[in-house]
JSON list of C-alpha atoms in Angstrom, two decimals:
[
{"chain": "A", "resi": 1, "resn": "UNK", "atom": "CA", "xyz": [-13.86, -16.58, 41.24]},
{"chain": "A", "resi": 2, "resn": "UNK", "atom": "CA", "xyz": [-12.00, -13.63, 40.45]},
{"chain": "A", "resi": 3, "resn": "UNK", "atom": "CA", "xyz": [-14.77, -10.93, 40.97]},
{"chain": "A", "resi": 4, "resn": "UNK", "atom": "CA", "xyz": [-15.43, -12.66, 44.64]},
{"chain": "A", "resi": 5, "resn": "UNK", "atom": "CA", "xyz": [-12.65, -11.47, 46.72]},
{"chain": "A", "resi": 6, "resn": "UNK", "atom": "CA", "xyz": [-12.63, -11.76, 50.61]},
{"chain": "A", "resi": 7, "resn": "UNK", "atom": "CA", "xyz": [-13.11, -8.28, 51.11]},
{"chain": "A", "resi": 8, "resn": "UNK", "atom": "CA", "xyz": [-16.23, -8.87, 49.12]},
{"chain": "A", "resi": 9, "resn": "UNK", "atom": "CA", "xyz": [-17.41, -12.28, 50.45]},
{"chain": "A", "resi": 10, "resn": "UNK", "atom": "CA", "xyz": [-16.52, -10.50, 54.00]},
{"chain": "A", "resi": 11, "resn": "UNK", "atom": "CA", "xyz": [-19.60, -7.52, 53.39]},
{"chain": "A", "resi": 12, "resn": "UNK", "atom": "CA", "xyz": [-22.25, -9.60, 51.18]},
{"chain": "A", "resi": 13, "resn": "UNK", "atom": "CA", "xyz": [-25.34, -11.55, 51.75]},
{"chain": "A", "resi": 14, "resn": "UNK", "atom": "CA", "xyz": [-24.51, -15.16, 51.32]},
{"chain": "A", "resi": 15, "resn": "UNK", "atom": "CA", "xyz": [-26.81, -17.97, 51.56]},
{"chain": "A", "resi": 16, "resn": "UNK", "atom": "CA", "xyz": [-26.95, -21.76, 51.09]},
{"chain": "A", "resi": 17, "resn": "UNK", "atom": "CA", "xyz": [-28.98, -24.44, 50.33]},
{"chain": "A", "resi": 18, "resn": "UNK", "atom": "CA", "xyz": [-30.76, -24.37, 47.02]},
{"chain": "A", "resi": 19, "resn": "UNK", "atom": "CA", "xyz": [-34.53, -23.56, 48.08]},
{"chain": "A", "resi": 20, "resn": "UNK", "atom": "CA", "xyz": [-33.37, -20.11, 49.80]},
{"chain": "A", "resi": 21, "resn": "UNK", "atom": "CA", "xyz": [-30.32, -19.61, 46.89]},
{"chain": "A", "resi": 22, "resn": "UNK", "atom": "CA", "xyz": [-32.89, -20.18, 44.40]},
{"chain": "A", "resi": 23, "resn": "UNK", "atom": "CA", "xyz": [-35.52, -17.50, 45.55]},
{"chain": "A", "resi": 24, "resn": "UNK", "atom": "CA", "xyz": [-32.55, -15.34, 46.71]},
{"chain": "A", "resi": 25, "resn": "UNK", "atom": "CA", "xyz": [-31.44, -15.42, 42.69]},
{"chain": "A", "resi": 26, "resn": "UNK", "atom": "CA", "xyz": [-35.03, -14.36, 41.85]},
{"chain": "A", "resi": 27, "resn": "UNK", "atom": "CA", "xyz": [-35.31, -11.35, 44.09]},
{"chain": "A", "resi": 28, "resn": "UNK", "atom": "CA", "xyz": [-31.95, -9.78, 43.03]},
{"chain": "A", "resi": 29, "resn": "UNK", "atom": "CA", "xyz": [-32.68, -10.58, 39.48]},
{"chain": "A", "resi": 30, "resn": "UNK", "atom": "CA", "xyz": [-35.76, -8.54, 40.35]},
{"chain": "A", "resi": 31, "resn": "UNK", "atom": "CA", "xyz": [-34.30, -6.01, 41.72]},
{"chain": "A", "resi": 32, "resn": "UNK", "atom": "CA", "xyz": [-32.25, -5.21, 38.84]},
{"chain": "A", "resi": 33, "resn": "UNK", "atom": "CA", "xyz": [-35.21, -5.12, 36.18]},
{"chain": "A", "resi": 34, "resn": "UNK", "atom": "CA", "xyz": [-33.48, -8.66, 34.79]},
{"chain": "A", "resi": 35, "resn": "UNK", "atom": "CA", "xyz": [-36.31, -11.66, 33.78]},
{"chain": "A", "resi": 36, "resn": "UNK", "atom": "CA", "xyz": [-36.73, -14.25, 36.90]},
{"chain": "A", "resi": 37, "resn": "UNK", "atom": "CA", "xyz": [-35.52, -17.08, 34.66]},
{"chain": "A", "resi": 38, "resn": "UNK", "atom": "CA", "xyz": [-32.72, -16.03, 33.61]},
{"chain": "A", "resi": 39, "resn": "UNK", "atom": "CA", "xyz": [-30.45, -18.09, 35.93]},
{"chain": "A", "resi": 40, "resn": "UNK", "atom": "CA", "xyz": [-32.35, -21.28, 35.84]},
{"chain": "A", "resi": 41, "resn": "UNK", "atom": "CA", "xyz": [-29.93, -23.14, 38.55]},
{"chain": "A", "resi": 42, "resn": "UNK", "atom": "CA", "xyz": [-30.30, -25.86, 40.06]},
{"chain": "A", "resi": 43, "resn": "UNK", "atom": "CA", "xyz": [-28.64, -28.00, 43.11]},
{"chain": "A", "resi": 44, "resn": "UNK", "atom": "CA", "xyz": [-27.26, -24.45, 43.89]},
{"chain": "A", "resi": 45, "resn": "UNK", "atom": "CA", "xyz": [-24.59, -24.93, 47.28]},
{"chain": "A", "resi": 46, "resn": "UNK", "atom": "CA", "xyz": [-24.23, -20.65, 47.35]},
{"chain": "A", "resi": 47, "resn": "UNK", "atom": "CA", "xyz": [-25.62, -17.13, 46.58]},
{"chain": "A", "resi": 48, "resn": "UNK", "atom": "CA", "xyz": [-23.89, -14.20, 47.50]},
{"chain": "A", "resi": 49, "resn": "UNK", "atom": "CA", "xyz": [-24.60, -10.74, 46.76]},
{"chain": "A", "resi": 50, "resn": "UNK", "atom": "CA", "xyz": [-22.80, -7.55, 47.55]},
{"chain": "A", "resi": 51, "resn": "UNK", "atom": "CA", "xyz": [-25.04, -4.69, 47.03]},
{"chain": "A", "resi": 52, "resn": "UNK", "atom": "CA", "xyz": [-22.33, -2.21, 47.44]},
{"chain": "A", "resi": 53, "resn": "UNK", "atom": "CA", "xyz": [-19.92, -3.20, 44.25]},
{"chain": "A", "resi": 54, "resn": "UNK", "atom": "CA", "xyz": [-23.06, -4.73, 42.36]},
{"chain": "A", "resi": 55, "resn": "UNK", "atom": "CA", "xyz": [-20.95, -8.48, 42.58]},
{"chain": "A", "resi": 56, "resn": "UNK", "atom": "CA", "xyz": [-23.33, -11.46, 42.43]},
{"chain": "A", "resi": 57, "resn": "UNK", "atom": "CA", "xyz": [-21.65, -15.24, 42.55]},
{"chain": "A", "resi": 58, "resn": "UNK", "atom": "CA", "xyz": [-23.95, -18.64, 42.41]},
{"chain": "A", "resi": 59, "resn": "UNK", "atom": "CA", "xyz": [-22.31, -21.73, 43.21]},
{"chain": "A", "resi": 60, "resn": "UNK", "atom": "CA", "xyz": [-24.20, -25.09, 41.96]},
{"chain": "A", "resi": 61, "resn": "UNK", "atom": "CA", "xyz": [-22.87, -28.91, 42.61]},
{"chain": "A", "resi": 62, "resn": "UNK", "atom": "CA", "xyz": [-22.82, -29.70, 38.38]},
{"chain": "A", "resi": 63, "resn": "UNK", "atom": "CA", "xyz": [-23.12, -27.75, 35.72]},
{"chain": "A", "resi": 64, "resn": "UNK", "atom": "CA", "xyz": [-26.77, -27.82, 33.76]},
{"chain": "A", "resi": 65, "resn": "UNK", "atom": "CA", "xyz": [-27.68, -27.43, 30.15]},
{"chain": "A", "resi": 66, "resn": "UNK", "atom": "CA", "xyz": [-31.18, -25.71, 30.21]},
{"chain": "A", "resi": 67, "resn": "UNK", "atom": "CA", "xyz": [-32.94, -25.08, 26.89]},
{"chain": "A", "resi": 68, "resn": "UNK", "atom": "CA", "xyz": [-34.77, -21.29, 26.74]},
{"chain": "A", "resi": 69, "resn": "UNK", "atom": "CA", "xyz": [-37.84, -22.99, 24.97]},
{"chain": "A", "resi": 70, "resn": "UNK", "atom": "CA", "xyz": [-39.03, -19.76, 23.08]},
{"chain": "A", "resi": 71, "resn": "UNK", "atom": "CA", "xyz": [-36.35, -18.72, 21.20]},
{"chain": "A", "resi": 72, "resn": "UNK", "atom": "CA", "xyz": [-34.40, -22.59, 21.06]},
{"chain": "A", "resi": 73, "resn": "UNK", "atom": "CA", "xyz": [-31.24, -21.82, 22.37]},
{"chain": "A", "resi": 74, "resn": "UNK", "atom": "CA", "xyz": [-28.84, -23.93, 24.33]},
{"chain": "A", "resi": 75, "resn": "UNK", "atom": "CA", "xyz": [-27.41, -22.13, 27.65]},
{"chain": "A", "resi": 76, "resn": "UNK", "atom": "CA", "xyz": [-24.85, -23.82, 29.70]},
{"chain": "A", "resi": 77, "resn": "UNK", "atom": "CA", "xyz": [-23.85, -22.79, 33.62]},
{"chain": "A", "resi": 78, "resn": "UNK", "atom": "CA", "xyz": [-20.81, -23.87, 34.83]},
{"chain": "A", "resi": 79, "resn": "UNK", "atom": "CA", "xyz": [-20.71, -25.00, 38.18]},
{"chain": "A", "resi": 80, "resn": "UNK", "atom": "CA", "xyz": [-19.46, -21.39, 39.62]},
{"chain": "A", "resi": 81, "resn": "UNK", "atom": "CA", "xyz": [-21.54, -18.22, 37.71]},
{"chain": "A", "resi": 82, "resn": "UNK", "atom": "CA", "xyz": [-20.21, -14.59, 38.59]},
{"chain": "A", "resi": 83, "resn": "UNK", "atom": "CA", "xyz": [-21.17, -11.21, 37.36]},
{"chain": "A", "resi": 84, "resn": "UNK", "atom": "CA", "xyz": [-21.31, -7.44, 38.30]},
{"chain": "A", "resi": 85, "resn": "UNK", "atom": "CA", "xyz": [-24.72, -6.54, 38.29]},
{"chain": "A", "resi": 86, "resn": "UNK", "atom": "CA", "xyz": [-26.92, -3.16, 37.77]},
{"chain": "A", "resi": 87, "resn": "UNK", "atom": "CA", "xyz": [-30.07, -2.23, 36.86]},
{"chain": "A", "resi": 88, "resn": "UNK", "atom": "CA", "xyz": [-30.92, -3.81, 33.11]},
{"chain": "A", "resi": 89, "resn": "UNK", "atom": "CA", "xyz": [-27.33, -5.19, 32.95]},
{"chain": "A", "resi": 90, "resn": "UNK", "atom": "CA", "xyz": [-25.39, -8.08, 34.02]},
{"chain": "A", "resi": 91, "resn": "UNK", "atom": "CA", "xyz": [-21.41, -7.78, 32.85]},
{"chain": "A", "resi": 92, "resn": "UNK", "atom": "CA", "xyz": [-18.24, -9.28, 33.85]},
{"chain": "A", "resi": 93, "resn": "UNK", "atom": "CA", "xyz": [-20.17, -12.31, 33.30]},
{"chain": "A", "resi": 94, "resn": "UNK", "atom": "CA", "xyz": [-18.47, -15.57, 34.39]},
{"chain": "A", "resi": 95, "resn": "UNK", "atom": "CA", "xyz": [-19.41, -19.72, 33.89]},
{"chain": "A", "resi": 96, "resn": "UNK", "atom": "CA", "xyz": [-22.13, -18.87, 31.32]},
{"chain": "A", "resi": 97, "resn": "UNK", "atom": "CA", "xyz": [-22.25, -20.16, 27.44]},
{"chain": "A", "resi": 98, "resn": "UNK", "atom": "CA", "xyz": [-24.21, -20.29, 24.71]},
{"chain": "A", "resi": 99, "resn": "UNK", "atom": "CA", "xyz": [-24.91, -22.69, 22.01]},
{"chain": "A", "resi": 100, "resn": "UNK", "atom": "CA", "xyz": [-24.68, -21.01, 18.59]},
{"chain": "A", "resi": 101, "resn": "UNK", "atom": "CA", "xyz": [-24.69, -23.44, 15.40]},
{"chain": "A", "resi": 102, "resn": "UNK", "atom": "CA", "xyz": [-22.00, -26.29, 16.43]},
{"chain": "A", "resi": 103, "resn": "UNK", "atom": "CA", "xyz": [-20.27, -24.30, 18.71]},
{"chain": "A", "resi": 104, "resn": "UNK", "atom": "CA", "xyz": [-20.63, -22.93, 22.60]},
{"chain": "A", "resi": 105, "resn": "UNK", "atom": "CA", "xyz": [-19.96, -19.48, 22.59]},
{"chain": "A", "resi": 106, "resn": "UNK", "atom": "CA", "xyz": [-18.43, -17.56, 25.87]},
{"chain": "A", "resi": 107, "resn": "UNK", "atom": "CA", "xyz": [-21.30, -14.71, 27.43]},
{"chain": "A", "resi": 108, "resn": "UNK", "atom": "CA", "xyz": [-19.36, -11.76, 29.17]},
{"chain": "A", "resi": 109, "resn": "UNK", "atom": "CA", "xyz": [-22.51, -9.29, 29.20]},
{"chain": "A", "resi": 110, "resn": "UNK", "atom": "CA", "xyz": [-26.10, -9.20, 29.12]},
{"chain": "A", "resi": 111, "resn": "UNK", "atom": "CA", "xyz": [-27.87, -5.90, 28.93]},
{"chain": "A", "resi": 112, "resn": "UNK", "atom": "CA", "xyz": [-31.89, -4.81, 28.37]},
{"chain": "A", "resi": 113, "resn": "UNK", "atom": "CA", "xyz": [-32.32, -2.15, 25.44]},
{"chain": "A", "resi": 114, "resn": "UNK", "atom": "CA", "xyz": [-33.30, 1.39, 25.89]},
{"chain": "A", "resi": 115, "resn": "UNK", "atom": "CA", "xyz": [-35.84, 2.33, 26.42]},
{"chain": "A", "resi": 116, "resn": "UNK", "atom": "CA", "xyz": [-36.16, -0.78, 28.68]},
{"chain": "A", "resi": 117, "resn": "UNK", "atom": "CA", "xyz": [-39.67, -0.46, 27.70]},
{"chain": "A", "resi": 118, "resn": "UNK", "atom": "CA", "xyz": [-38.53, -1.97, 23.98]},
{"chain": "A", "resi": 119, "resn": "UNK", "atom": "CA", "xyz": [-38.92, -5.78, 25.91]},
{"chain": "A", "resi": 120, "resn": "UNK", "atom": "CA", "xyz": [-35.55, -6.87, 24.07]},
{"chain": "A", "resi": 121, "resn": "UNK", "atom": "CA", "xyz": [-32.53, -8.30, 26.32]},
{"chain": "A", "resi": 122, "resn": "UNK", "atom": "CA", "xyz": [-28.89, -8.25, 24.41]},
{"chain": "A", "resi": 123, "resn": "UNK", "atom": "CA", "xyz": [-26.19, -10.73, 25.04]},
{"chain": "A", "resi": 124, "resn": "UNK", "atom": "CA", "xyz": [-22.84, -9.98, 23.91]},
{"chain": "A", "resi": 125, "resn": "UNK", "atom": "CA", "xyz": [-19.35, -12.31, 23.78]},
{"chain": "A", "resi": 126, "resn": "UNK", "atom": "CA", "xyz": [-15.96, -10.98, 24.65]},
{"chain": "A", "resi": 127, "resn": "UNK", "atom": "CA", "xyz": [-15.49, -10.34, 20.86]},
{"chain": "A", "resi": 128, "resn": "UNK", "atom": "CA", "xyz": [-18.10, -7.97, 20.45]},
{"chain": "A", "resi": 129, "resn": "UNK", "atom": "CA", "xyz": [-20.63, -10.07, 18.91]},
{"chain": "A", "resi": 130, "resn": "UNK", "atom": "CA", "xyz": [-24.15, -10.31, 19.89]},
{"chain": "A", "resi": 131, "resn": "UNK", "atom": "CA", "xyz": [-27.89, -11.54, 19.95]},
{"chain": "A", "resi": 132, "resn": "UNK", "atom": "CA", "xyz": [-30.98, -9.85, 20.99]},
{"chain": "A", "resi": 133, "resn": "UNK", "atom": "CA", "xyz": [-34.18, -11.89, 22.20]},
{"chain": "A", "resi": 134, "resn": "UNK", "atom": "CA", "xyz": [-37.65, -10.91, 23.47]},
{"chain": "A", "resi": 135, "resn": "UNK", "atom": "CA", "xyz": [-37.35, -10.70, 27.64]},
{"chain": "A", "resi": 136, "resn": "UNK", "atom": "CA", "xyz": [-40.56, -12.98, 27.74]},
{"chain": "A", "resi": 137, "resn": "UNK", "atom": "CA", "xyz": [-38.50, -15.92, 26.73]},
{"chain": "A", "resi": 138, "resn": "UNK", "atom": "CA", "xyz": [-36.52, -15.69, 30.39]},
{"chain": "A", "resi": 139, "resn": "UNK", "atom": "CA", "xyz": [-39.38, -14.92, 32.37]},
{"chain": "A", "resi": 140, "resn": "UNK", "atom": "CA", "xyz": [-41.14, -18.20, 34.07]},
{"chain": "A", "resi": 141, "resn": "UNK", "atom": "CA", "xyz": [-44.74, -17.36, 35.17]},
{"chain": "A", "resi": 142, "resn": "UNK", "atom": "CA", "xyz": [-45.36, -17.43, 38.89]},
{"chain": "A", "resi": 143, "resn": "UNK", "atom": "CA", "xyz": [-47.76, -19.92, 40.13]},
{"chain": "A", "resi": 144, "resn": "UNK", "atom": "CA", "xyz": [-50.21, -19.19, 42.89]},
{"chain": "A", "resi": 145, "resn": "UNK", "atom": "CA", "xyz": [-50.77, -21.75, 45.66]},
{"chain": "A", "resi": 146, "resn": "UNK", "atom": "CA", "xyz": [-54.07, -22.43, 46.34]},
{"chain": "A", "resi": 147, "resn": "UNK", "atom": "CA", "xyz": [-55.58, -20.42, 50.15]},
{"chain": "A", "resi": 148, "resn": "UNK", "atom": "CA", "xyz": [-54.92, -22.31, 52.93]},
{"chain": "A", "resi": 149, "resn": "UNK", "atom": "CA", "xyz": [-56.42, -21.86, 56.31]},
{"chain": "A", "resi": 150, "resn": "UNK", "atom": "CA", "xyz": [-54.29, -21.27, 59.34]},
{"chain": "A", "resi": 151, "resn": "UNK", "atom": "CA", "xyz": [-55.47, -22.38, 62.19]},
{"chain": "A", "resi": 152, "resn": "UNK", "atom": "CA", "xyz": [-56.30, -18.95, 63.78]},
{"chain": "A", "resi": 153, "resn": "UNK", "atom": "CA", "xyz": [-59.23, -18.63, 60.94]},
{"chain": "A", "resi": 154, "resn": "UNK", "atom": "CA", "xyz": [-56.97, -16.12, 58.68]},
{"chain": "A", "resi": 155, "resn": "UNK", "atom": "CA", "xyz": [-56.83, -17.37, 54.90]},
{"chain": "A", "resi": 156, "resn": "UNK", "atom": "CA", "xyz": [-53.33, -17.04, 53.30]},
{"chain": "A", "resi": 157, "resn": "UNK", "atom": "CA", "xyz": [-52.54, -17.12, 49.92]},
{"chain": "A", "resi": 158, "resn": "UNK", "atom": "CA", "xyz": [-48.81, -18.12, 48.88]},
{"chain": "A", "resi": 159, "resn": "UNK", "atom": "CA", "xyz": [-47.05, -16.69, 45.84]},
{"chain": "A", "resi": 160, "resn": "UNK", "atom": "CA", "xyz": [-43.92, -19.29, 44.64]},
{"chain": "A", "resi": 161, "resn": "UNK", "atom": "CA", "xyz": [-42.14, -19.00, 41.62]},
{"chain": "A", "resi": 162, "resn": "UNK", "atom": "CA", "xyz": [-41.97, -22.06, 39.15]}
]
């Protein structure tokens, strides 16, 4: 991980275990205007984040194939994913390719389009070439829980992510 040095690691948020990494992923995905499914992980061991430099890194036991139904495309994470991060952009992209005819193709940098308004995400290689997609194909629909009673008489109402 050559973005993740131990200055870094030393001043980030890091967390483990892959029900808090996994919601962890969502809210700084969030937080810079990126889809929530855009880093559909799973079995993930690590999540750190340092706000300060932007670095993100996601470590997962095996890497996964997941398929982006709407648009049909093939992504592959490696088992270590790293990136600089900032709002509507993801570069210096690590452990991430893309199926593209026979051949898996290396993603450095994914970045929304002005106006961000336009819905359209970009993902470029390291040699320049690139696809745009509509956003709504990386965002997974959150799914309410139904109200549950505590036992104090107050109703709550959980919010989860799919």
């Amino acid at each position: 991980m050559g973005l993740v040095t131990d200055e870094i690691r030393a001043r980030a948020e890091k967390y483990t275990g892959d029900e808090i990494c996994r919601e962890k992923t969502k809210v700084f995905l969030s937080e810079v205007s990126m889809p929530n499914g855009l880093l559909p992980l799973k079995d993930i061991e690590e999540v750190g984040y340092d706000r300060e430099s932007g670095v993100v890194w996601l470590k997962q036991k095996k890497s996964i194939t997941h398929k982006f139904e709407a648009i049909g495309k093939l992504v592959s994470y490696g088992t270590e994913v790293t990136a600089v991060v900032e709002v509507g952009k993801i570069k210096k992209l690590t452990g991430v390719k893309a199926k593209e005819l026979l051949i898996w193709v290396t993603l450095n940098e994914l970045a929304l389009e002005q106006p961000i308004s336009s819905n359209k995400i970009n993902f470029r290689t390291p040699t320049g070439l690139s696809r745009t997609f509509p956003v709504s194909a990386f965002v997974v629909p959150e799914i309410e829980k139904p109200a549950t009673e505590k036992t104090n008489g107050t109703t709550e109402v959980q919010v989860t992510n799919a």
